[in-house]
Amino acid sequence: MWKMRAWFARLIVALLGVSPIMGIQAHAYEKTMACMLVVEPESGRVLVKEGEGCATRVSPASTFKIPLAVMGFESGILENAHQPVWPYRQEYPSWRPSWKQSVDPAYWQDQSVVWFSQELTRRLGENNFQKYTDQINYGNRDLSGDPGKNNGMQRAWISSSLEISPEEQVAFMRKLVNGQLPVSAQAAEKAMQILPVNALDNGWIVHGKTGSGMERNVKGEINRERQFGWYVGWAEKDGEKVVFARLNRNAERQKGGMGVPTRNEAWSELQKLLN
């Protein structure tokens, strides 16, 4: 059954004319679906794998809030969905009006509040931040930040040094969903509980996190006119589960970033694939 669904999903993608990524420089002005990867968490069986960018590492952007939540609960800095509540300060980044208020862990994930992430890493401290990142083996584990700027604690995951591939995102999500991360079961469960939730029309419940950032050019410099978008998480229905990662690359810059459009495309694909 899964094989038939996966074949059908690939056929739909082909009919819609979605092009696999062929390199950012080769298609300088063409948005590409770098990867759509859907996997059964227990068996590891691949249900859908589309695009040629599934093994290519990219900045995790706000999808890093998933492992950050695991670190926060494991360390005891975060207590539950609504504790602690941290007040907004004028020196915090406020790219969105919704960030200019007191924030709890659930709101942090829902509104993707960057300053809450940065306050969490500050409280973790550099040693613990690196320790937990190594412990869960997240991507390239590079928290150094931008070269020469010593800003890894604040920006390593924001179009900077930390990178992860869609395949690695799915591997991380499998461990999280299966309770196999080297953290307490309580920390993993609390981290999962605060992710944004959506119900698809087919009855599947999707838990996931968006992410968006700026692409880099061949010199490694930020290209503020080109964006990437992530959507990472898991879905469940009647005891069945899948984990997934969707990555779009090289999109034209747009207000609000590529996270939400990528999420919506992932929902559409999951709606077609899952019964």
PDB file of C-alpha atoms in Angstrom:
ATOM      1  CA  MET A   1       0.000   0.000   0.000  1.00  0.00           C
ATOM      2  CA  TRP A   2       2.777   2.446   0.968  1.00  0.00           C
ATOM      3  CA  LYS A   3       4.606   1.576  -2.247  1.00  0.00           C
ATOM      4  CA  MET A   4       1.547   2.460  -4.312  1.00  0.00           C
ATOM      5  CA  ARG A   5       1.062   5.725  -2.411  1.00  0.00           C
ATOM      6  CA  ALA A   6       4.711   6.672  -2.822  1.00  0.00           C
ATOM      7  CA  TRP A   7       4.524   5.925  -6.582  1.00  0.00           C
ATOM      8  CA  PHE A   8       1.383   8.034  -6.848  1.00  0.00           C
ATOM      9  CA  ALA A   9       3.016  10.919  -4.977  1.00  0.00           C
ATOM     10  CA  ARG A  10       6.002  10.804  -7.343  1.00  0.00           C
ATOM     11  CA  LEU A  11       3.656  10.793 -10.333  1.00  0.00           C
ATOM     12  CA  ILE A  12       1.849  13.881  -9.010  1.00  0.00           C
ATOM     13  CA  VAL A  13       5.152  15.670  -8.489  1.00  0.00           C
ATOM     14  CA  ALA A  14       6.191  14.817 -12.046  1.00  0.00           C
ATOM     15  CA  LEU A  15       2.889  15.971 -13.524  1.00  0.00           C
ATOM     16  CA  LEU A  16       3.057  19.244 -11.636  1.00  0.00           C
ATOM     17  CA  GLY A  17       6.483  19.871 -13.070  1.00  0.00           C
ATOM     18  CA  VAL A  18       8.371  20.221  -9.785  1.00  0.00           C
ATOM     19  CA  SER A  19      12.065  20.228 -10.653  1.00  0.00           C
ATOM     20  CA  PRO A  20      14.732  18.624  -8.455  1.00  0.00           C
ATOM     21  CA  ILE A  21      17.546  20.917  -7.378  1.00  0.00           C
ATOM     22  CA  MET A  22      20.421  20.955  -9.850  1.00  0.00           C
ATOM     23  CA  GLY A  23      22.667  23.448  -8.080  1.00  0.00           C
ATOM     24  CA  ILE A  24      22.015  26.984  -6.919  1.00  0.00           C
ATOM     25  CA  GLN A  25      24.356  28.567  -9.454  1.00  0.00           C
ATOM     26  CA  ALA A  26      22.987  26.566 -12.402  1.00  0.00           C
ATOM     27  CA  HIS A  27      19.432  27.783 -11.764  1.00  0.00           C
ATOM     28  CA  ALA A  28      20.055  31.260 -10.430  1.00  0.00           C
ATOM     29  CA  TYR A  29      16.416  32.355 -10.525  1.00  0.00           C
ATOM     30  CA  GLU A  30      14.445  29.117 -10.260  1.00  0.00           C
ATOM     31  CA  LYS A  31      12.882  27.985  -6.995  1.00  0.00           C
ATOM     32  CA  THR A  32      13.503  24.298  -6.530  1.00  0.00           C
ATOM     33  CA  MET A  33      12.151  21.560  -4.304  1.00  0.00           C
ATOM     34  CA  ALA A  34      15.465  20.320  -2.952  1.00  0.00           C
ATOM     35  CA  CYS A  35      13.950  17.430  -1.009  1.00  0.00           C
ATOM     36  CA  MET A  36      10.724  15.862   0.203  1.00  0.00           C
ATOM     37  CA  LEU A  37      11.516  12.911   2.440  1.00  0.00           C
ATOM     38  CA  VAL A  38       8.916  10.813   4.306  1.00  0.00           C
ATOM     39  CA  VAL A  39       9.968   7.818   6.407  1.00  0.00           C
ATOM     40  CA  GLU A  40       8.350   5.300   8.758  1.00  0.00           C
ATOM     41  CA  PRO A  41      10.045   6.066  12.094  1.00  0.00           C
ATOM     42  CA  GLU A  42      10.260   2.528  13.495  1.00  0.00           C
ATOM     43  CA  SER A  43      11.371   0.604  10.425  1.00  0.00           C
ATOM     44  CA  GLY A  44      13.176   3.421   8.637  1.00  0.00           C
ATOM     45  CA  ARG A  45      11.372   2.499   5.428  1.00  0.00           C
ATOM     46  CA  VAL A  46      11.426   5.371   2.942  1.00  0.00           C
ATOM     47  CA  LEU A  47       7.932   6.156   1.652  1.00  0.00           C
ATOM     48  CA  VAL A  48       8.821   9.201  -0.454  1.00  0.00           C
ATOM     49  CA  LYS A  49      12.190  10.621  -1.465  1.00  0.00           C
ATOM     50  CA  GLU A  50      12.034  13.376  -4.060  1.00  0.00           C
ATOM     51  CA  GLY A  51      14.668  15.884  -5.123  1.00  0.00           C
ATOM     52  CA  GLU A  52      18.429  15.740  -5.406  1.00  0.00           C
ATOM     53  CA  GLY A  53      19.179  17.792  -2.294  1.00  0.00           C
ATOM     54  CA  CYS A  54      18.264  15.268   0.405  1.00  0.00           C
ATOM     55  CA  ALA A  55      21.894  14.705   1.396  1.00  0.00           C
ATOM     56  CA  THR A  56      23.003  18.348   1.098  1.00  0.00           C
ATOM     57  CA  ARG A  57      23.471  20.306   4.310  1.00  0.00           C
ATOM     58  CA  VAL A  58      21.800  23.683   4.763  1.00  0.00           C
ATOM     59  CA  SER A  59      21.300  25.955   7.761  1.00  0.00           C
ATOM     60  CA  PRO A  60      18.453  24.573   9.923  1.00  0.00           C
ATOM     61  CA  ALA A  61      17.128  28.071  10.675  1.00  0.00           C
ATOM     62  CA  SER A  62      14.100  27.845  12.983  1.00  0.00           C
ATOM     63  CA  THR A  63      13.775  24.065  12.696  1.00  0.00           C
ATOM     64  CA  PHE A  64      16.655  24.119  15.196  1.00  0.00           C
ATOM     65  CA  LYS A  65      14.052  25.086  17.778  1.00  0.00           C
ATOM     66  CA  ILE A  66      13.132  21.381  17.959  1.00  0.00           C
ATOM     67  CA  PRO A  67      16.525  20.245  19.310  1.00  0.00           C
ATOM     68  CA  LEU A  68      16.789  23.475  21.305  1.00  0.00           C
ATOM     69  CA  ALA A  69      13.564  22.517  23.079  1.00  0.00           C
ATOM     70  CA  VAL A  70      15.033  19.090  23.854  1.00  0.00           C
ATOM     71  CA  MET A  71      18.126  20.781  25.322  1.00  0.00           C
ATOM     72  CA  GLY A  72      16.020  23.238  27.292  1.00  0.00           C
ATOM     73  CA  PHE A  73      13.869  20.565  28.921  1.00  0.00           C
ATOM     74  CA  GLU A  74      16.770  18.185  29.488  1.00  0.00           C
ATOM     75  CA  SER A  75      18.757  20.916  31.261  1.00  0.00           C
ATOM     76  CA  GLY A  76      15.763  21.969  33.372  1.00  0.00           C
ATOM     77  CA  ILE A  77      15.814  25.540  32.057  1.00  0.00           C
ATOM     78  CA  LEU A  78      12.432  24.906  30.429  1.00  0.00           C
ATOM     79  CA  GLU A  79       9.790  23.382  32.686  1.00  0.00           C
ATOM     80  CA  ASN A  80       6.657  22.778  30.618  1.00  0.00           C
ATOM     81  CA  ALA A  81       4.658  24.308  27.766  1.00  0.00           C
ATOM     82  CA  HIS A  82       3.932  27.474  29.741  1.00  0.00           C
ATOM     83  CA  GLN A  83       6.879  27.829  32.106  1.00  0.00           C
ATOM     84  CA  PRO A  84       9.104  29.717  32.250  1.00  0.00           C
ATOM     85  CA  VAL A  85       7.722  32.992  30.920  1.00  0.00           C
ATOM     86  CA  TRP A  86      10.496  35.347  29.834  1.00  0.00           C
ATOM     87  CA  PRO A  87       9.763  39.069  29.373  1.00  0.00           C
ATOM     88  CA  TYR A  88      10.650  40.925  26.199  1.00  0.00           C
ATOM     89  CA  ARG A  89      13.516  43.425  26.395  1.00  0.00           C
ATOM     90  CA  GLN A  90      14.243  46.306  24.044  1.00  0.00           C
ATOM     91  CA  GLU A  91      17.651  44.897  23.098  1.00  0.00           C
ATOM     92  CA  TYR A  92      16.115  41.652  21.801  1.00  0.00           C
ATOM     93  CA  PRO A  93      15.581  41.169  18.042  1.00  0.00           C
ATOM     94  CA  SER A  94      11.976  41.952  17.124  1.00  0.00           C
ATOM     95  CA  TRP A  95      11.654  41.110  13.440  1.00  0.00           C
ATOM     96  CA  ARG A  96       7.951  40.473  14.036  1.00  0.00           C
ATOM     97  CA  PRO A  97       5.520  42.476  16.201  1.00  0.00           C
ATOM     98  CA  SER A  98       4.393  39.228  17.867  1.00  0.00           C
ATOM     99  CA  TRP A  99       7.821  38.892  19.493  1.00  0.00           C
ATOM    100  CA  LYS A 100       7.458  42.094  21.540  1.00  0.00           C
ATOM    101  CA  GLN A 101       5.838  40.451  24.554  1.00  0.00           C
ATOM    102  CA  SER A 102       6.455  37.920  27.284  1.00  0.00           C
ATOM    103  CA  VAL A 103       6.978  34.455  25.807  1.00  0.00           C
ATOM    104  CA  ASP A 104       6.593  30.894  27.100  1.00  0.00           C
ATOM    105  CA  PRO A 105       7.903  27.700  25.419  1.00  0.00           C
ATOM    106  CA  ALA A 106       4.681  26.981  23.492  1.00  0.00           C
ATOM    107  CA  TYR A 107       4.486  30.551  22.153  1.00  0.00           C
ATOM    108  CA  TRP A 108       8.190  30.424  21.308  1.00  0.00           C
ATOM    109  CA  GLN A 109       7.608  27.516  18.945  1.00  0.00           C
ATOM    110  CA  ASP A 110       4.317  28.790  17.536  1.00  0.00           C
ATOM    111  CA  GLN A 111       5.632  32.276  16.728  1.00  0.00           C
ATOM    112  CA  SER A 112       9.232  31.186  16.081  1.00  0.00           C
ATOM    113  CA  VAL A 113      10.656  33.758  18.505  1.00  0.00           C
ATOM    114  CA  VAL A 114      14.384  34.147  17.833  1.00  0.00           C
ATOM    115  CA  TRP A 115      15.192  36.051  21.022  1.00  0.00           C
ATOM    116  CA  PHE A 116      13.769  33.220  23.156  1.00  0.00           C
ATOM    117  CA  SER A 117      16.148  30.800  21.412  1.00  0.00           C
ATOM    118  CA  GLN A 118      19.051  33.155  22.064  1.00  0.00           C
ATOM    119  CA  GLU A 119      18.126  33.584  25.712  1.00  0.00           C
ATOM    120  CA  LEU A 120      17.907  29.802  26.044  1.00  0.00           C
ATOM    121  CA  THR A 121      21.384  29.276  24.575  1.00  0.00           C
ATOM    122  CA  ARG A 122      22.753  32.025  26.848  1.00  0.00           C
ATOM    123  CA  ARG A 123      21.367  30.220  29.891  1.00  0.00           C
ATOM    124  CA  LEU A 124      22.659  26.880  28.650  1.00  0.00           C
ATOM    125  CA  GLY A 125      26.161  28.318  28.325  1.00  0.00           C
ATOM    126  CA  GLU A 126      28.671  27.596  25.602  1.00  0.00           C
ATOM    127  CA  ASN A 127      29.902  24.285  27.019  1.00  0.00           C
ATOM    128  CA  ASN A 128      26.459  22.782  27.557  1.00  0.00           C
ATOM    129  CA  PHE A 129      25.211  24.078  24.210  1.00  0.00           C
ATOM    130  CA  GLN A 130      28.039  22.275  22.421  1.00  0.00           C
ATOM    131  CA  LYS A 131      27.711  19.211  24.653  1.00  0.00           C
ATOM    132  CA  TYR A 132      24.032  18.711  23.853  1.00  0.00           C
ATOM    133  CA  THR A 133      24.555  19.371  20.133  1.00  0.00           C
ATOM    134  CA  ASP A 134      27.297  16.735  20.080  1.00  0.00           C
ATOM    135  CA  GLN A 135      25.233  14.379  22.219  1.00  0.00           C
ATOM    136  CA  ILE A 136      22.293  14.338  19.810  1.00  0.00           C
ATOM    137  CA  ASN A 137      24.694  14.383  16.814  1.00  0.00           C
ATOM    138  CA  TYR A 138      22.865  17.228  15.103  1.00  0.00           C
ATOM    139  CA  GLY A 139      24.085  17.952  11.563  1.00  0.00           C
ATOM    140  CA  ASN A 140      27.680  19.151  11.347  1.00  0.00           C
ATOM    141  CA  ARG A 141      27.566  20.222  15.047  1.00  0.00           C
ATOM    142  CA  ASP A 142      29.414  23.457  14.182  1.00  0.00           C
ATOM    143  CA  LEU A 143      28.359  26.205  16.612  1.00  0.00           C
ATOM    144  CA  SER A 144      31.176  28.620  15.771  1.00  0.00           C
ATOM    145  CA  GLY A 145      28.909  31.142  14.017  1.00  0.00           C
ATOM    146  CA  ASP A 146      29.973  33.615  11.342  1.00  0.00           C
ATOM    147  CA  PRO A 147      33.749  33.662  10.692  1.00  0.00           C
ATOM    148  CA  GLY A 148      35.517  36.169  12.919  1.00  0.00           C
ATOM    149  CA  LYS A 149      32.337  37.395  14.643  1.00  0.00           C
ATOM    150  CA  ASN A 150      32.224  35.115  17.708  1.00  0.00           C
ATOM    151  CA  ASN A 151      28.421  34.965  17.473  1.00  0.00           C
ATOM    152  CA  GLY A 152      27.773  31.232  17.495  1.00  0.00           C
ATOM    153  CA  MET A 153      25.737  31.360  20.702  1.00  0.00           C
ATOM    154  CA  GLN A 154      23.311  33.785  19.065  1.00  0.00           C
ATOM    155  CA  ARG A 155      23.400  32.891  15.360  1.00  0.00           C
ATOM    156  CA  ALA A 156      25.053  29.534  14.596  1.00  0.00           C
ATOM    157  CA  TRP A 157      21.750  28.116  13.310  1.00  0.00           C
ATOM    158  CA  ILE A 158      20.675  31.242  11.352  1.00  0.00           C
ATOM    159  CA  SER A 159      22.264  30.956   7.871  1.00  0.00           C
ATOM    160  CA  SER A 160      25.594  30.452   9.601  1.00  0.00           C
ATOM    161  CA  SER A 161      27.957  27.637  10.626  1.00  0.00           C
ATOM    162  CA  LEU A 162      25.483  24.968  11.776  1.00  0.00           C
ATOM    163  CA  GLU A 163      24.127  22.924   8.869  1.00  0.00           C
ATOM    164  CA  ILE A 164      22.019  19.796   8.470  1.00  0.00           C
ATOM    165  CA  SER A 165      20.660  17.806   5.535  1.00  0.00           C
ATOM    166  CA  PRO A 166      17.045  16.663   5.100  1.00  0.00           C
ATOM    167  CA  GLU A 167      18.255  13.083   5.613  1.00  0.00           C
ATOM    168  CA  GLU A 168      19.844  14.097   8.918  1.00  0.00           C
ATOM    169  CA  GLN A 169      16.708  16.009   9.936  1.00  0.00           C
ATOM    170  CA  VAL A 170      14.667  12.845   9.405  1.00  0.00           C
ATOM    171  CA  ALA A 171      17.227  10.741  11.303  1.00  0.00           C
ATOM    172  CA  PHE A 172      16.969  13.164  14.231  1.00  0.00           C
ATOM    173  CA  MET A 173      13.153  13.102  14.110  1.00  0.00           C
ATOM    174  CA  ARG A 174      13.140   9.297  14.052  1.00  0.00           C
ATOM    175  CA  LYS A 175      15.202   9.225  17.243  1.00  0.00           C
ATOM    176  CA  LEU A 176      12.957  11.832  18.859  1.00  0.00           C
ATOM    177  CA  VAL A 177       9.702  10.062  17.960  1.00  0.00           C
ATOM    178  CA  ASN A 178      11.093   6.623  18.865  1.00  0.00           C
ATOM    179  CA  GLY A 179      12.431   7.833  22.221  1.00  0.00           C
ATOM    180  CA  GLN A 180      16.007   7.029  21.197  1.00  0.00           C
ATOM    181  CA  LEU A 181      17.717  10.371  21.800  1.00  0.00           C
ATOM    182  CA  PRO A 182      20.303  10.278  24.623  1.00  0.00           C
ATOM    183  CA  VAL A 183      18.077  12.419  26.855  1.00  0.00           C
ATOM    184  CA  SER A 184      15.332  11.669  29.354  1.00  0.00           C
ATOM    185  CA  ALA A 185      11.981  10.454  28.027  1.00  0.00           C
ATOM    186  CA  GLN A 186      10.358  13.360  29.855  1.00  0.00           C
ATOM    187  CA  ALA A 187      12.513  15.960  28.080  1.00  0.00           C
ATOM    188  CA  ALA A 188      11.816  14.430  24.667  1.00  0.00           C
ATOM    189  CA  GLU A 189       8.074  14.224  25.302  1.00  0.00           C
ATOM    190  CA  LYS A 190       7.832  17.822  26.503  1.00  0.00           C
ATOM    191  CA  ALA A 191       9.765  19.021  23.456  1.00  0.00           C
ATOM    192  CA  MET A 192       7.351  17.157  21.180  1.00  0.00           C
ATOM    193  CA  GLN A 193       4.291  18.525  22.961  1.00  0.00           C
ATOM    194  CA  ILE A 194       5.061  22.177  22.214  1.00  0.00           C
ATOM    195  CA  LEU A 195       5.447  21.853  18.445  1.00  0.00           C
ATOM    196  CA  PRO A 196       2.710  23.508  16.348  1.00  0.00           C
ATOM    197  CA  VAL A 197      -0.057  21.060  15.354  1.00  0.00           C
ATOM    198  CA  ASN A 198      -2.314  20.892  12.299  1.00  0.00           C
ATOM    199  CA  ALA A 199      -5.056  18.426  11.307  1.00  0.00           C
ATOM    200  CA  LEU A 200      -5.110  17.391   7.645  1.00  0.00           C
ATOM    201  CA  ASP A 201      -8.398  16.688   5.874  1.00  0.00           C
ATOM    202  CA  ASN A 202      -7.533  12.978   5.770  1.00  0.00           C
ATOM    203  CA  GLY A 203      -7.448  12.787   9.571  1.00  0.00           C
ATOM    204  CA  TRP A 204      -3.685  12.769  10.009  1.00  0.00           C
ATOM    205  CA  ILE A 205      -2.326  15.084  12.712  1.00  0.00           C
ATOM    206  CA  VAL A 206       0.872  16.867  11.739  1.00  0.00           C
ATOM    207  CA  HIS A 207       3.399  18.202  14.266  1.00  0.00           C
ATOM    208  CA  GLY A 208       6.089  20.318  12.692  1.00  0.00           C
ATOM    209  CA  LYS A 209       8.345  23.337  12.660  1.00  0.00           C
ATOM    210  CA  THR A 210       9.022  25.744   9.838  1.00  0.00           C
ATOM    211  CA  GLY A 211      12.331  27.412   9.088  1.00  0.00           C
ATOM    212  CA  SER A 212      13.519  30.040   6.633  1.00  0.00           C
ATOM    213  CA  GLY A 213      16.780  31.771   5.860  1.00  0.00           C
ATOM    214  CA  MET A 214      18.955  33.447   3.261  1.00  0.00           C
ATOM    215  CA  GLU A 215      20.963  31.456   0.731  1.00  0.00           C
ATOM    216  CA  ARG A 216      24.716  31.936   0.345  1.00  0.00           C
ATOM    217  CA  ASN A 217      26.528  32.623  -2.927  1.00  0.00           C
ATOM    218  CA  VAL A 218      29.591  30.780  -4.254  1.00  0.00           C
ATOM    219  CA  LYS A 219      31.823  32.941  -2.023  1.00  0.00           C
ATOM    220  CA  GLY A 220      29.852  31.965   1.060  1.00  0.00           C
ATOM    221  CA  GLU A 221      28.306  35.426   1.367  1.00  0.00           C
ATOM    222  CA  ILE A 222      24.652  35.932   2.309  1.00  0.00           C
ATOM    223  CA  ASN A 223      22.436  36.536  -0.720  1.00  0.00           C
ATOM    224  CA  ARG A 224      19.523  38.507   0.695  1.00  0.00           C
ATOM    225  CA  GLU A 225      17.498  38.128  -2.497  1.00  0.00           C
ATOM    226  CA  ARG A 226      17.354  34.308  -2.363  1.00  0.00           C
ATOM    227  CA  GLN A 227      15.755  32.224   0.398  1.00  0.00           C
ATOM    228  CA  PHE A 228      15.395  28.625   1.511  1.00  0.00           C
ATOM    229  CA  GLY A 229      12.521  27.109   3.480  1.00  0.00           C
ATOM    230  CA  TRP A 230      12.135  24.084   5.766  1.00  0.00           C
ATOM    231  CA  TYR A 231       9.281  22.115   7.270  1.00  0.00           C
ATOM    232  CA  VAL A 232      10.273  19.252   9.591  1.00  0.00           C
ATOM    233  CA  GLY A 233       8.271  17.035  11.930  1.00  0.00           C
ATOM    234  CA  TRP A 234       6.066  13.969  12.182  1.00  0.00           C
ATOM    235  CA  ALA A 235       2.460  12.972  11.497  1.00  0.00           C
ATOM    236  CA  GLU A 236       0.240  10.397  13.169  1.00  0.00           C
ATOM    237  CA  LYS A 237      -3.135   8.687  12.789  1.00  0.00           C
ATOM    238  CA  ASP A 238      -4.613   5.621  14.517  1.00  0.00           C
ATOM    239  CA  GLY A 239      -1.246   4.449  15.799  1.00  0.00           C
ATOM    240  CA  GLU A 240       0.584   4.962  12.494  1.00  0.00           C
ATOM    241  CA  LYS A 241       3.375   7.521  12.303  1.00  0.00           C
ATOM    242  CA  VAL A 242       5.664   9.035   9.701  1.00  0.00           C
ATOM    243  CA  VAL A 243       8.496  11.532  10.033  1.00  0.00           C
ATOM    244  CA  PHE A 244       9.321  13.994   7.291  1.00  0.00           C
ATOM    245  CA  ALA A 245      11.471  16.851   6.066  1.00  0.00           C
ATOM    246  CA  ARG A 246      10.648  19.251   3.247  1.00  0.00           C
ATOM    247  CA  LEU A 247      13.268  21.682   1.921  1.00  0.00           C
ATOM    248  CA  ASN A 248      12.855  24.338  -0.769  1.00  0.00           C
ATOM    249  CA  ARG A 249      15.867  26.243  -2.106  1.00  0.00           C
ATOM    250  CA  ASN A 250      16.688  29.404  -4.019  1.00  0.00           C
ATOM    251  CA  ALA A 251      13.304  31.130  -3.790  1.00  0.00           C
ATOM    252  CA  GLU A 252      12.929  34.825  -4.477  1.00  0.00           C
ATOM    253  CA  ARG A 253      12.901  36.894  -1.314  1.00  0.00           C
ATOM    254  CA  GLN A 254       9.430  37.418   0.087  1.00  0.00           C
ATOM    255  CA  LYS A 255       7.967  38.932   3.224  1.00  0.00           C
ATOM    256  CA  GLY A 256       7.682  36.349   5.956  1.00  0.00           C
ATOM    257  CA  GLY A 257      10.244  34.019   4.402  1.00  0.00           C
ATOM    258  CA  MET A 258       9.835  30.586   2.834  1.00  0.00           C
ATOM    259  CA  GLY A 259       8.860  28.623   5.937  1.00  0.00           C
ATOM    260  CA  VAL A 260       5.080  28.902   5.600  1.00  0.00           C
ATOM    261  CA  PRO A 261       4.973  28.242   1.821  1.00  0.00           C
ATOM    262  CA  THR A 262       7.188  25.188   2.355  1.00  0.00           C
ATOM    263  CA  ARG A 263       4.932  23.983   5.171  1.00  0.00           C
ATOM    264  CA  ASN A 264       1.843  24.363   2.999  1.00  0.00           C
ATOM    265  CA  GLU A 265       3.461  22.375   0.191  1.00  0.00           C
ATOM    266  CA  ALA A 266       4.430  19.636   2.655  1.00  0.00           C
ATOM    267  CA  TRP A 267       0.856  19.478   3.955  1.00  0.00           C
ATOM    268  CA  SER A 268      -0.381  19.073   0.384  1.00  0.00           C
ATOM    269  CA  GLU A 269       2.070  16.242  -0.295  1.00  0.00           C
ATOM    270  CA  LEU A 270       1.223  14.482   2.980  1.00  0.00           C
ATOM    271  CA  GLN A 271      -2.475  14.840   2.220  1.00  0.00           C
ATOM    272  CA  LYS A 272      -1.937  12.994  -1.090  1.00  0.00           C
ATOM    273  CA  LEU A 273       0.362  10.337   0.344  1.00  0.00           C
ATOM    274  CA  LEU A 274      -1.344   9.360   3.592  1.00  0.00           C
ATOM    275  CA  ASN A 275      -4.750   7.709   4.063  1.00  0.00           C
TER     276      ASN A 275
END
